Amino acid sequence: MAVAIVVHGGAWEIPPRLVDRHERGCIRAAQIGHDVLRQGGSALDAVEAAVCDLEDDETFDAGRGSFLDRDGNVSLDAGVMDGDSMKSGAVAWVSGIRNPVSLARKLLEQGVASLLAGSGAEEFARESGFSIVPPEAMTTEAAIEFYRTHRSENPRQIFEPLPRGTVGAVALDARGAIASATSTGGLPGKRRGRVGDSPIVGAGYFAETGAGGASATGHGESILTVGLTRVAVDAMRNGLSATDAAAVAVEALRHPKIGGAGGLITLDANGTAGHAHTTSRMARAWIDVNGDGAMV
Ligand code: ASP
C-alpha cells in the first residue's frame, strides 16, 4: 500500500523574508517522515520524526526557539494520536523538554493519562528517562528580541495573535494506519497557564485509521470551540476528499460568532493530502499518492 505524509509549519501572514525558511523546513521534515515510512516505519514513527525535526528548527514556534510567554519563558504544548488504537497522548505547559512530541508519544504508549500538564508532565518526563534541559537551551536570541520589542512597544500587543508557527504532521503507513501530531510554543505573550488547541485531541490533532487525519494551527481558543480536526476527520469518514474536508472545517472556524483565524492539513485513507486556511499563508509540504510539493 502507498505511504503518504503531509506536514505544516503554521498559518499566519508569513512575511516574504521568512517564506524560504518555512518552505525548506517543511520540505525537510516531510522527507524525514517519508523516509521513515518507506523503511517500514509506522505512521506514528513518521509523524514523531517529522515533528521532532520541526521542533528542532528555530524557524518554527515549537520546541527550541518558541515564542516566550508573558513571563518571558518557553512553555510548550504537544499532542499525538494513533488512528489505529484511537489513543492519544499530550503534554501542556512543559519547559525544558527538547521534543515535547516524543514525551506526548511516551504518554500515549504508557497510557497513564491522555494529557499531563506542567510539573506533572515534567515529573513524568523524568520518570521516563527524558533529559530536562535548562531554560537557556530552549530560548533563542530571536525569541528574546521579539519579546523585548513587543513588550516595550505595547504590552497589549503580545497578547494578540501575531506570528504563529505551530507545527504538525499527518501520515499514512504501508499497513494503512494513520497518525497525527501537533506541537507549539503557543501564542506569543500568552498568560501563565493558558493552553490552546494544540495538545487537545479533536482540536489540534486527530487521526482515525480508515477515515483520515488532521493537524491544526491558528487561534487556539477558536479551534477549541470548533473541534477543528475532529470536524475534518468526520467529514473524511463521511466520504469527503481531504481537500473538501479541510474546507468544511475552516468554514466552521469562520462561523460569525467564532471568527477564528488559522488552518489545517488533512490526509485521507487513500493517501491524498489536503489543506485549508483563513490566513494569507500557511507553510506546508507533502509527499502523497499524487506526488510531492510545498507551499507557503
Ligand atoms: N494554535 C496555537 C495556540 O493557540 C498557536 C498556533 O497555532 O500558532 O496555542
PDB file of C-alpha atoms and ligand atoms in Angstrom:
ATOM      1  CA  MET A   1       0.000   0.000   0.000  1.00  0.00           C
ATOM      2  CA  ALA A   2       1.195   3.539  -0.803  1.00  0.00           C
ATOM      3  CA  VAL A   3       2.565   5.655   2.036  1.00  0.00           C
ATOM      4  CA  ALA A   4       1.990   9.413   2.417  1.00  0.00           C
ATOM      5  CA  ILE A   5       2.796  12.328   4.700  1.00  0.00           C
ATOM      6  CA  VAL A   6       1.843  15.983   4.986  1.00  0.00           C
ATOM      7  CA  VAL A   7       3.424  18.492   7.392  1.00  0.00           C
ATOM      8  CA  HIS A   8       2.811  22.141   8.287  1.00  0.00           C
ATOM      9  CA  GLY A   9       4.707  24.977   9.914  1.00  0.00           C
ATOM     10  CA  GLY A  10       1.882  27.337  10.850  1.00  0.00           C
ATOM     11  CA  ALA A  11      -0.744  29.549   9.213  1.00  0.00           C
ATOM     12  CA  TRP A  12      -0.268  33.308   9.521  1.00  0.00           C
ATOM     13  CA  GLU A  13       0.765  36.340   7.482  1.00  0.00           C
ATOM     14  CA  ILE A  14       4.279  34.930   6.946  1.00  0.00           C
ATOM     15  CA  PRO A  15       6.425  37.848   5.702  1.00  0.00           C
ATOM     16  CA  PRO A  16       8.230  37.349   2.341  1.00  0.00           C
ATOM     17  CA  ARG A  17      11.672  37.304   4.017  1.00  0.00           C
ATOM     18  CA  LEU A  18      10.674  34.199   6.027  1.00  0.00           C
ATOM     19  CA  VAL A  19       8.984  32.261   3.231  1.00  0.00           C
ATOM     20  CA  ASP A  20      12.075  30.343   2.066  1.00  0.00           C
ATOM     21  CA  ARG A  21      12.991  29.187   5.573  1.00  0.00           C
ATOM     22  CA  HIS A  22       9.468  27.945   6.184  1.00  0.00           C
ATOM     23  CA  GLU A  23       9.380  26.125   2.876  1.00  0.00           C
ATOM     24  CA  ARG A  24      12.785  24.493   3.356  1.00  0.00           C
ATOM     25  CA  GLY A  25      11.911  23.408   6.895  1.00  0.00           C
ATOM     26  CA  CYS A  26       8.631  21.832   5.811  1.00  0.00           C
ATOM     27  CA  ILE A  27      10.186  20.021   2.836  1.00  0.00           C
ATOM     28  CA  ARG A  28      12.962  18.588   5.031  1.00  0.00           C
ATOM     29  CA  ALA A  29      10.516  17.383   7.695  1.00  0.00           C
ATOM     30  CA  ALA A  30       8.223  15.775   5.096  1.00  0.00           C
ATOM     31  CA  GLN A  31      11.221  13.980   3.611  1.00  0.00           C
ATOM     32  CA  ILE A  32      12.350  12.723   7.037  1.00  0.00           C
ATOM     33  CA  GLY A  33       8.872  11.393   7.804  1.00  0.00           C
ATOM     34  CA  HIS A  34       8.561   9.847   4.357  1.00  0.00           C
ATOM     35  CA  ASP A  35      11.919   8.072   4.725  1.00  0.00           C
ATOM     36  CA  VAL A  36      10.627   6.525   7.957  1.00  0.00           C
ATOM     37  CA  LEU A  37       7.522   5.267   6.129  1.00  0.00           C
ATOM     38  CA  ARG A  38       9.499   3.919   3.162  1.00  0.00           C
ATOM     39  CA  GLN A  39      11.727   1.979   5.534  1.00  0.00           C
ATOM     40  CA  GLY A  40       8.660   0.298   7.007  1.00  0.00           C
ATOM     41  CA  GLY A  41       8.151   2.597   9.996  1.00  0.00           C
ATOM     42  CA  SER A  42       4.679   3.213  11.376  1.00  0.00           C
ATOM     43  CA  ALA A  43       2.618   6.349  10.809  1.00  0.00           C
ATOM     44  CA  LEU A  44       3.254   7.154  14.475  1.00  0.00           C
ATOM     45  CA  ASP A  45       7.036   6.869  13.954  1.00  0.00           C
ATOM     46  CA  ALA A  46       6.783   9.112  10.890  1.00  0.00           C
ATOM     47  CA  VAL A  47       4.794  11.945  12.490  1.00  0.00           C
ATOM     48  CA  GLU A  48       7.060  11.873  15.543  1.00  0.00           C
ATOM     49  CA  ALA A  49      10.217  12.071  13.399  1.00  0.00           C
ATOM     50  CA  ALA A  50       8.819  14.876  11.233  1.00  0.00           C
ATOM     51  CA  VAL A  51       7.572  16.928  14.190  1.00  0.00           C
ATOM     52  CA  CYS A  52      10.840  16.435  16.147  1.00  0.00           C
ATOM     53  CA  ASP A  53      12.669  17.877  13.159  1.00  0.00           C
ATOM     54  CA  LEU A  54      10.334  20.891  13.039  1.00  0.00           C
ATOM     55  CA  GLU A  55      10.666  21.370  16.816  1.00  0.00           C
ATOM     56  CA  ASP A  56      14.454  21.477  16.418  1.00  0.00           C
ATOM     57  CA  ASP A  57      14.206  24.134  13.684  1.00  0.00           C
ATOM     58  CA  GLU A  58      14.214  27.641  15.185  1.00  0.00           C
ATOM     59  CA  THR A  59      12.113  28.902  12.292  1.00  0.00           C
ATOM     60  CA  PHE A  60       9.012  27.498  13.931  1.00  0.00           C
ATOM     61  CA  ASP A  61       7.083  28.234  17.111  1.00  0.00           C
ATOM     62  CA  ALA A  62       7.628  24.775  18.585  1.00  0.00           C
ATOM     63  CA  GLY A  63      10.416  23.284  20.681  1.00  0.00           C
ATOM     64  CA  ARG A  64      13.597  25.383  20.770  1.00  0.00           C
ATOM     65  CA  GLY A  65      13.078  28.942  19.572  1.00  0.00           C
ATOM     66  CA  SER A  66       9.408  29.112  20.504  1.00  0.00           C
ATOM     67  CA  PHE A  67       7.846  32.449  21.353  1.00  0.00           C
ATOM     68  CA  LEU A  68       8.085  33.404  25.009  1.00  0.00           C
ATOM     69  CA  ASP A  69       5.074  33.612  27.270  1.00  0.00           C
ATOM     70  CA  ARG A  70       4.079  36.726  29.215  1.00  0.00           C
ATOM     71  CA  ASP A  71       6.679  35.946  31.896  1.00  0.00           C
ATOM     72  CA  GLY A  72       9.451  35.531  29.330  1.00  0.00           C
ATOM     73  CA  ASN A  73       9.629  31.720  29.422  1.00  0.00           C
ATOM     74  CA  VAL A  74       9.302  28.953  26.846  1.00  0.00           C
ATOM     75  CA  SER A  75       6.238  26.812  27.649  1.00  0.00           C
ATOM     76  CA  LEU A  76       5.302  24.086  25.220  1.00  0.00           C
ATOM     77  CA  ASP A  77       2.269  22.000  24.241  1.00  0.00           C
ATOM     78  CA  ALA A  78       2.160  18.898  22.017  1.00  0.00           C
ATOM     79  CA  GLY A  79      -0.160  16.024  21.206  1.00  0.00           C
ATOM     80  CA  VAL A  80      -0.111  12.867  19.107  1.00  0.00           C
ATOM     81  CA  MET A  81      -2.804  10.375  18.093  1.00  0.00           C
ATOM     82  CA  ASP A  82      -2.569   6.826  16.795  1.00  0.00           C
ATOM     83  CA  GLY A  83      -5.514   6.317  14.454  1.00  0.00           C
ATOM     84  CA  ASP A  84      -5.256   2.539  14.793  1.00  0.00           C
ATOM     85  CA  SER A  85      -5.842   2.319  18.538  1.00  0.00           C
ATOM     86  CA  MET A  86      -7.639   5.725  18.617  1.00  0.00           C
ATOM     87  CA  LYS A  87      -5.452   6.561  21.618  1.00  0.00           C
ATOM     88  CA  SER A  88      -3.843   9.934  22.143  1.00  0.00           C
ATOM     89  CA  GLY A  89      -1.133  11.399  24.342  1.00  0.00           C
ATOM     90  CA  ALA A  90      -0.470  15.065  25.051  1.00  0.00           C
ATOM     91  CA  VAL A  91       1.548  17.372  27.269  1.00  0.00           C
ATOM     92  CA  ALA A  92       0.816  21.008  28.074  1.00  0.00           C
ATOM     93  CA  TRP A  93       2.819  23.866  29.523  1.00  0.00           C
ATOM     94  CA  VAL A  94       6.102  21.985  29.742  1.00  0.00           C
ATOM     95  CA  SER A  95       9.550  23.604  29.842  1.00  0.00           C
ATOM     96  CA  GLY A  96      12.952  22.016  29.467  1.00  0.00           C
ATOM     97  CA  ILE A  97      11.766  19.242  27.150  1.00  0.00           C
ATOM     98  CA  ARG A  98      13.544  19.421  23.795  1.00  0.00           C
ATOM     99  CA  ASN A  99      10.956  17.399  21.917  1.00  0.00           C
ATOM    100  CA  PRO A 100       7.543  17.576  23.574  1.00  0.00           C
ATOM    101  CA  VAL A 101       6.041  15.422  20.813  1.00  0.00           C
ATOM    102  CA  SER A 102       8.210  12.499  21.957  1.00  0.00           C
ATOM    103  CA  LEU A 103       7.022  12.982  25.528  1.00  0.00           C
ATOM    104  CA  ALA A 104       3.419  13.020  24.248  1.00  0.00           C
ATOM    105  CA  ARG A 105       4.081   9.768  22.418  1.00  0.00           C
ATOM    106  CA  LYS A 106       5.578   8.209  25.528  1.00  0.00           C
ATOM    107  CA  LEU A 107       2.397   9.115  27.404  1.00  0.00           C
ATOM    108  CA  LEU A 108       0.263   7.624  24.614  1.00  0.00           C
ATOM    109  CA  GLU A 109       2.203   4.364  24.925  1.00  0.00           C
ATOM    110  CA  GLN A 110       2.236   4.249  28.721  1.00  0.00           C
ATOM    111  CA  GLY A 111      -1.463   5.066  28.906  1.00  0.00           C
ATOM    112  CA  VAL A 112      -1.292   6.524  32.425  1.00  0.00           C
ATOM    113  CA  ALA A 113      -3.254   9.565  31.178  1.00  0.00           C
ATOM    114  CA  SER A 114      -4.143  11.229  27.891  1.00  0.00           C
ATOM    115  CA  LEU A 115      -2.968  14.697  28.894  1.00  0.00           C
ATOM    116  CA  LEU A 116      -0.460  15.783  31.521  1.00  0.00           C
ATOM    117  CA  ALA A 117       0.279  19.445  32.242  1.00  0.00           C
ATOM    118  CA  GLY A 118       3.037  21.474  33.868  1.00  0.00           C
ATOM    119  CA  SER A 119       5.075  19.967  36.689  1.00  0.00           C
ATOM    120  CA  GLY A 120       3.155  16.682  36.409  1.00  0.00           C
ATOM    121  CA  ALA A 121       4.237  16.320  32.797  1.00  0.00           C
ATOM    122  CA  GLU A 122       7.829  17.174  33.709  1.00  0.00           C
ATOM    123  CA  GLU A 123       7.779  14.608  36.503  1.00  0.00           C
ATOM    124  CA  PHE A 124       6.532  12.022  34.001  1.00  0.00           C
ATOM    125  CA  ALA A 125       9.374  13.066  31.661  1.00  0.00           C
ATOM    126  CA  ARG A 126      11.990  12.494  34.386  1.00  0.00           C
ATOM    127  CA  GLU A 127      10.461   9.143  35.335  1.00  0.00           C
ATOM    128  CA  SER A 128      10.506   8.121  31.673  1.00  0.00           C
ATOM    129  CA  GLY A 129      14.197   8.970  31.267  1.00  0.00           C
ATOM    130  CA  PHE A 130      13.846  12.199  29.291  1.00  0.00           C
ATOM    131  CA  SER A 131      16.608  14.689  29.982  1.00  0.00           C
ATOM    132  CA  ILE A 132      15.471  18.064  31.254  1.00  0.00           C
ATOM    133  CA  VAL A 133      17.401  20.900  29.621  1.00  0.00           C
ATOM    134  CA  PRO A 134      17.912  24.338  31.220  1.00  0.00           C
ATOM    135  CA  PRO A 135      15.657  27.190  30.019  1.00  0.00           C
ATOM    136  CA  GLU A 136      18.549  28.841  28.112  1.00  0.00           C
ATOM    137  CA  ALA A 137      18.850  25.752  25.930  1.00  0.00           C
ATOM    138  CA  MET A 138      15.311  26.309  24.643  1.00  0.00           C
ATOM    139  CA  THR A 139      15.476  30.088  24.226  1.00  0.00           C
ATOM    140  CA  THR A 140      16.899  31.839  21.177  1.00  0.00           C
ATOM    141  CA  GLU A 141      18.080  35.421  20.658  1.00  0.00           C
ATOM    142  CA  ALA A 142      15.279  35.942  18.144  1.00  0.00           C
ATOM    143  CA  ALA A 143      12.606  34.900  20.650  1.00  0.00           C
ATOM    144  CA  ILE A 144      14.078  37.200  23.331  1.00  0.00           C
ATOM    145  CA  GLU A 145      14.288  40.057  20.848  1.00  0.00           C
ATOM    146  CA  PHE A 146      10.676  39.571  19.774  1.00  0.00           C
ATOM    147  CA  TYR A 147       9.538  39.502  23.386  1.00  0.00           C
ATOM    148  CA  ARG A 148      11.501  42.643  24.309  1.00  0.00           C
ATOM    149  CA  THR A 149      10.359  44.625  21.294  1.00  0.00           C
ATOM    150  CA  HIS A 150       6.710  43.858  21.683  1.00  0.00           C
ATOM    151  CA  ARG A 151       6.692  44.188  25.428  1.00  0.00           C
ATOM    152  CA  SER A 152       8.244  47.640  25.411  1.00  0.00           C
ATOM    153  CA  GLU A 153       6.315  48.902  22.381  1.00  0.00           C
ATOM    154  CA  ASN A 154       2.886  47.921  23.535  1.00  0.00           C
ATOM    155  CA  PRO A 155       2.274  45.379  26.270  1.00  0.00           C
ATOM    156  CA  ARG A 156      -1.200  44.586  24.916  1.00  0.00           C
ATOM    157  CA  GLN A 157       0.141  43.664  21.525  1.00  0.00           C
ATOM    158  CA  ILE A 158       1.843  40.456  22.610  1.00  0.00           C
ATOM    159  CA  PHE A 159      -1.472  39.045  23.715  1.00  0.00           C
ATOM    160  CA  GLU A 160      -2.820  39.272  20.231  1.00  0.00           C
ATOM    161  CA  PRO A 161      -2.421  36.528  17.660  1.00  0.00           C
ATOM    162  CA  LEU A 162       0.668  37.824  15.934  1.00  0.00           C
ATOM    163  CA  PRO A 163       3.176  35.438  14.356  1.00  0.00           C
ATOM    164  CA  ARG A 164       2.468  31.753  14.724  1.00  0.00           C
ATOM    165  CA  GLY A 165       4.498  28.821  13.538  1.00  0.00           C
ATOM    166  CA  THR A 166       2.947  25.830  15.223  1.00  0.00           C
ATOM    167  CA  VAL A 167       3.989  22.586  13.521  1.00  0.00           C
ATOM    168  CA  GLY A 168       2.237  19.338  12.725  1.00  0.00           C
ATOM    169  CA  ALA A 169       2.223  16.198  10.619  1.00  0.00           C
ATOM    170  CA  VAL A 170      -0.197  13.516   9.431  1.00  0.00           C
ATOM    171  CA  ALA A 171       0.999  10.223   7.949  1.00  0.00           C
ATOM    172  CA  LEU A 172      -0.365   7.037   6.365  1.00  0.00           C
ATOM    173  CA  ASP A 173       1.838   3.946   6.619  1.00  0.00           C
ATOM    174  CA  ALA A 174       2.125   0.826   4.480  1.00  0.00           C
ATOM    175  CA  ARG A 175      -0.367  -1.039   6.697  1.00  0.00           C
ATOM    176  CA  GLY A 176      -2.949   1.696   6.155  1.00  0.00           C
ATOM    177  CA  ALA A 177      -2.604   3.165   9.666  1.00  0.00           C
ATOM    178  CA  ILE A 178      -2.939   6.922  10.099  1.00  0.00           C
ATOM    179  CA  ALA A 179      -1.368   9.094  12.825  1.00  0.00           C
ATOM    180  CA  SER A 180      -1.324  12.802  13.530  1.00  0.00           C
ATOM    181  CA  ALA A 181       0.764  15.111  15.739  1.00  0.00           C
ATOM    182  CA  THR A 182       0.915  18.821  16.600  1.00  0.00           C
ATOM    183  CA  SER A 183       3.441  20.825  18.637  1.00  0.00           C
ATOM    184  CA  THR A 184       3.592  24.509  19.616  1.00  0.00           C
ATOM    185  CA  GLY A 185       5.072  27.179  21.832  1.00  0.00           C
ATOM    186  CA  GLY A 186       1.594  28.738  21.766  1.00  0.00           C
ATOM    187  CA  LEU A 187       0.695  32.335  21.147  1.00  0.00           C
ATOM    188  CA  PRO A 188       3.412  34.895  21.887  1.00  0.00           C
ATOM    189  CA  GLY A 189       2.927  36.570  25.262  1.00  0.00           C
ATOM    190  CA  LYS A 190       0.285  34.085  26.432  1.00  0.00           C
ATOM    191  CA  ARG A 191      -0.539  34.364  30.114  1.00  0.00           C
ATOM    192  CA  ARG A 192       0.638  31.757  32.593  1.00  0.00           C
ATOM    193  CA  GLY A 193      -1.371  28.553  32.340  1.00  0.00           C
ATOM    194  CA  ARG A 194      -3.030  29.385  29.035  1.00  0.00           C
ATOM    195  CA  VAL A 195      -3.289  26.268  26.889  1.00  0.00           C
ATOM    196  CA  GLY A 196      -4.598  26.423  23.331  1.00  0.00           C
ATOM    197  CA  ASP A 197      -5.868  23.756  20.966  1.00  0.00           C
ATOM    198  CA  SER A 198      -2.587  22.081  20.046  1.00  0.00           C
ATOM    199  CA  PRO A 199      -2.487  19.452  22.844  1.00  0.00           C
ATOM    200  CA  ILE A 200      -6.248  18.873  22.811  1.00  0.00           C
ATOM    201  CA  VAL A 201      -7.366  15.828  20.869  1.00  0.00           C
ATOM    202  CA  GLY A 202     -10.019  16.648  18.255  1.00  0.00           C
ATOM    203  CA  ALA A 203      -8.996  20.309  18.248  1.00  0.00           C
ATOM    204  CA  GLY A 204      -5.278  20.484  17.455  1.00  0.00           C
ATOM    205  CA  TYR A 205      -4.930  16.950  16.102  1.00  0.00           C
ATOM    206  CA  PHE A 206      -6.997  13.862  15.304  1.00  0.00           C
ATOM    207  CA  ALA A 207      -6.489  10.601  13.416  1.00  0.00           C
ATOM    208  CA  GLU A 208      -8.651   7.611  12.624  1.00  0.00           C
ATOM    209  CA  THR A 209      -7.338   4.763  10.513  1.00  0.00           C
ATOM    210  CA  GLY A 210      -9.698   4.153   7.605  1.00  0.00           C
ATOM    211  CA  ALA A 211     -11.044   7.714   7.733  1.00  0.00           C
ATOM    212  CA  GLY A 212      -8.195  10.270   7.815  1.00  0.00           C
ATOM    213  CA  GLY A 213      -6.096  12.531   9.975  1.00  0.00           C
ATOM    214  CA  ALA A 214      -5.633  16.266  10.545  1.00  0.00           C
ATOM    215  CA  SER A 215      -3.366  18.756  12.334  1.00  0.00           C
ATOM    216  CA  ALA A 216      -4.389  22.361  13.022  1.00  0.00           C
ATOM    217  CA  THR A 217      -2.803  25.723  13.692  1.00  0.00           C
ATOM    218  CA  GLY A 218      -4.103  29.201  14.437  1.00  0.00           C
ATOM    219  CA  HIS A 219      -6.105  30.950  17.123  1.00  0.00           C
ATOM    220  CA  GLY A 220      -6.356  28.227  19.740  1.00  0.00           C
ATOM    221  CA  GLU A 221      -9.488  29.440  21.508  1.00  0.00           C
ATOM    222  CA  SER A 222     -11.468  29.352  18.240  1.00  0.00           C
ATOM    223  CA  ILE A 223     -10.068  25.980  17.161  1.00  0.00           C
ATOM    224  CA  LEU A 224     -11.072  24.527  20.542  1.00  0.00           C
ATOM    225  CA  THR A 225     -14.643  25.753  20.116  1.00  0.00           C
ATOM    226  CA  VAL A 226     -14.921  24.188  16.669  1.00  0.00           C
ATOM    227  CA  GLY A 227     -13.084  20.948  17.435  1.00  0.00           C
ATOM    228  CA  LEU A 228     -11.422  21.644  14.114  1.00  0.00           C
ATOM    229  CA  THR A 229      -9.534  18.415  13.359  1.00  0.00           C
ATOM    230  CA  ARG A 230     -12.426  16.257  14.531  1.00  0.00           C
ATOM    231  CA  VAL A 231     -14.736  18.083  12.103  1.00  0.00           C
ATOM    232  CA  ALA A 232     -12.302  17.351   9.258  1.00  0.00           C
ATOM    233  CA  VAL A 233     -11.872  13.650  10.084  1.00  0.00           C
ATOM    234  CA  ASP A 234     -15.641  13.192  10.481  1.00  0.00           C
ATOM    235  CA  ALA A 235     -16.057  14.711   7.015  1.00  0.00           C
ATOM    236  CA  MET A 236     -13.471  12.317   5.515  1.00  0.00           C
ATOM    237  CA  ARG A 237     -15.166   9.353   7.209  1.00  0.00           C
ATOM    238  CA  ASN A 238     -18.367  10.511   5.505  1.00  0.00           C
ATOM    239  CA  GLY A 239     -16.663  10.367   2.113  1.00  0.00           C
ATOM    240  CA  LEU A 240     -15.315  13.869   1.529  1.00  0.00           C
ATOM    241  CA  SER A 241     -11.868  14.268  -0.001  1.00  0.00           C
ATOM    242  CA  ALA A 242      -9.023  15.585   2.152  1.00  0.00           C
ATOM    243  CA  THR A 243      -9.307  18.994   0.486  1.00  0.00           C
ATOM    244  CA  ASP A 244     -13.077  19.256   0.853  1.00  0.00           C
ATOM    245  CA  ALA A 245     -12.912  18.073   4.473  1.00  0.00           C
ATOM    246  CA  ALA A 246     -10.346  20.765   5.287  1.00  0.00           C
ATOM    247  CA  ALA A 247     -12.586  23.357   3.617  1.00  0.00           C
ATOM    248  CA  VAL A 248     -15.603  22.240   5.673  1.00  0.00           C
ATOM    249  CA  ALA A 249     -13.583  22.543   8.893  1.00  0.00           C
ATOM    250  CA  VAL A 250     -12.306  26.005   8.028  1.00  0.00           C
ATOM    251  CA  GLU A 251     -15.843  27.074   7.191  1.00  0.00           C
ATOM    252  CA  ALA A 252     -16.811  26.122  10.754  1.00  0.00           C
ATOM    253  CA  LEU A 253     -13.922  28.268  12.005  1.00  0.00           C
ATOM    254  CA  ARG A 254     -15.376  31.202  10.053  1.00  0.00           C
ATOM    255  CA  HIS A 255     -18.673  30.984  11.942  1.00  0.00           C
ATOM    256  CA  PRO A 256     -19.668  34.628  12.594  1.00  0.00           C
ATOM    257  CA  LYS A 257     -19.697  34.123  16.364  1.00  0.00           C
ATOM    258  CA  ILE A 258     -16.283  32.438  16.307  1.00  0.00           C
ATOM    259  CA  GLY A 259     -14.445  34.312  13.589  1.00  0.00           C
ATOM    260  CA  GLY A 260     -11.306  32.244  14.073  1.00  0.00           C
ATOM    261  CA  ALA A 261      -8.088  32.519  12.089  1.00  0.00           C
ATOM    262  CA  GLY A 262      -5.914  29.562  11.201  1.00  0.00           C
ATOM    263  CA  GLY A 263      -5.780  26.448   9.097  1.00  0.00           C
ATOM    264  CA  LEU A 264      -5.233  22.716   8.952  1.00  0.00           C
ATOM    265  CA  ILE A 265      -3.638  19.929   6.951  1.00  0.00           C
ATOM    266  CA  THR A 266      -5.517  16.719   6.213  1.00  0.00           C
ATOM    267  CA  LEU A 267      -4.716  13.275   4.832  1.00  0.00           C
ATOM    268  CA  ASP A 268      -7.346  10.765   3.755  1.00  0.00           C
ATOM    269  CA  ALA A 269      -7.226   6.969   3.957  1.00  0.00           C
ATOM    270  CA  ASN A 270      -6.187   6.743   0.284  1.00  0.00           C
ATOM    271  CA  GLY A 271      -3.106   8.869   0.898  1.00  0.00           C
ATOM    272  CA  THR A 272      -4.250  12.158  -0.636  1.00  0.00           C
ATOM    273  CA  ALA A 273      -3.246  15.302   1.269  1.00  0.00           C
ATOM    274  CA  GLY A 274      -5.360  18.440   1.617  1.00  0.00           C
ATOM    275  CA  HIS A 275      -5.349  21.753   3.449  1.00  0.00           C
ATOM    276  CA  ALA A 276      -7.336  24.930   4.015  1.00  0.00           C
ATOM    277  CA  HIS A 277      -6.617  28.185   5.844  1.00  0.00           C
ATOM    278  CA  THR A 278      -8.179  31.561   6.526  1.00  0.00           C
ATOM    279  CA  THR A 279      -4.808  33.324   6.709  1.00  0.00           C
ATOM    280  CA  SER A 280      -2.867  34.702   3.746  1.00  0.00           C
ATOM    281  CA  ARG A 281      -0.245  31.960   4.049  1.00  0.00           C
ATOM    282  CA  MET A 282       0.190  28.504   5.520  1.00  0.00           C
ATOM    283  CA  ALA A 283       3.561  26.724   5.420  1.00  0.00           C
ATOM    284  CA  ARG A 284       3.272  23.091   4.334  1.00  0.00           C
ATOM    285  CA  ALA A 285       4.833  20.256   2.364  1.00  0.00           C
ATOM    286  CA  TRP A 286       3.525  16.878   1.292  1.00  0.00           C
ATOM    287  CA  ILE A 287       4.574  13.621  -0.310  1.00  0.00           C
ATOM    288  CA  ASP A 288       1.343  11.820  -1.134  1.00  0.00           C
ATOM    289  CA  VAL A 289      -0.080   9.371  -3.695  1.00  0.00           C
ATOM    290  CA  ASN A 290      -0.293  12.191  -6.246  1.00  0.00           C
ATOM    291  CA  GLY A 291       3.310  13.369  -5.910  1.00  0.00           C
ATOM    292  CA  ASP A 292       5.112  15.890  -3.754  1.00  0.00           C
ATOM    293  CA  GLY A 293       5.046  19.616  -3.260  1.00  0.00           C
ATOM    294  CA  ALA A 294       5.403  22.522  -0.872  1.00  0.00           C
ATOM    295  CA  MET A 295       3.668  25.844  -0.479  1.00  0.00           C
ATOM    296  CA  VAL A 296       3.979  28.827   1.836  1.00  0.00           C
TER     297      VAL A 296
HETATM  298  N1  ASP B   1      -2.857  27.053  17.985  1.00  0.00           N
HETATM  299  C1  ASP B   1      -1.766  27.531  18.783  1.00  0.00           C
HETATM  300  C2  ASP B   1      -2.280  28.023  20.101  1.00  0.00           C
HETATM  301  O1  ASP B   1      -3.319  28.638  20.136  1.00  0.00           O
HETATM  302  C3  ASP B   1      -0.991  28.612  18.133  1.00  0.00           C
HETATM  303  C4  ASP B   1      -0.676  28.405  16.699  1.00  0.00           C
HETATM  304  O2  ASP B   1      -1.158  27.515  16.050  1.00  0.00           O
HETATM  305  O3  ASP B   1       0.101  29.173  16.185  1.00  0.00           O
HETATM  306  O4  ASP B   1      -1.611  27.842  21.087  1.00  0.00           O
END
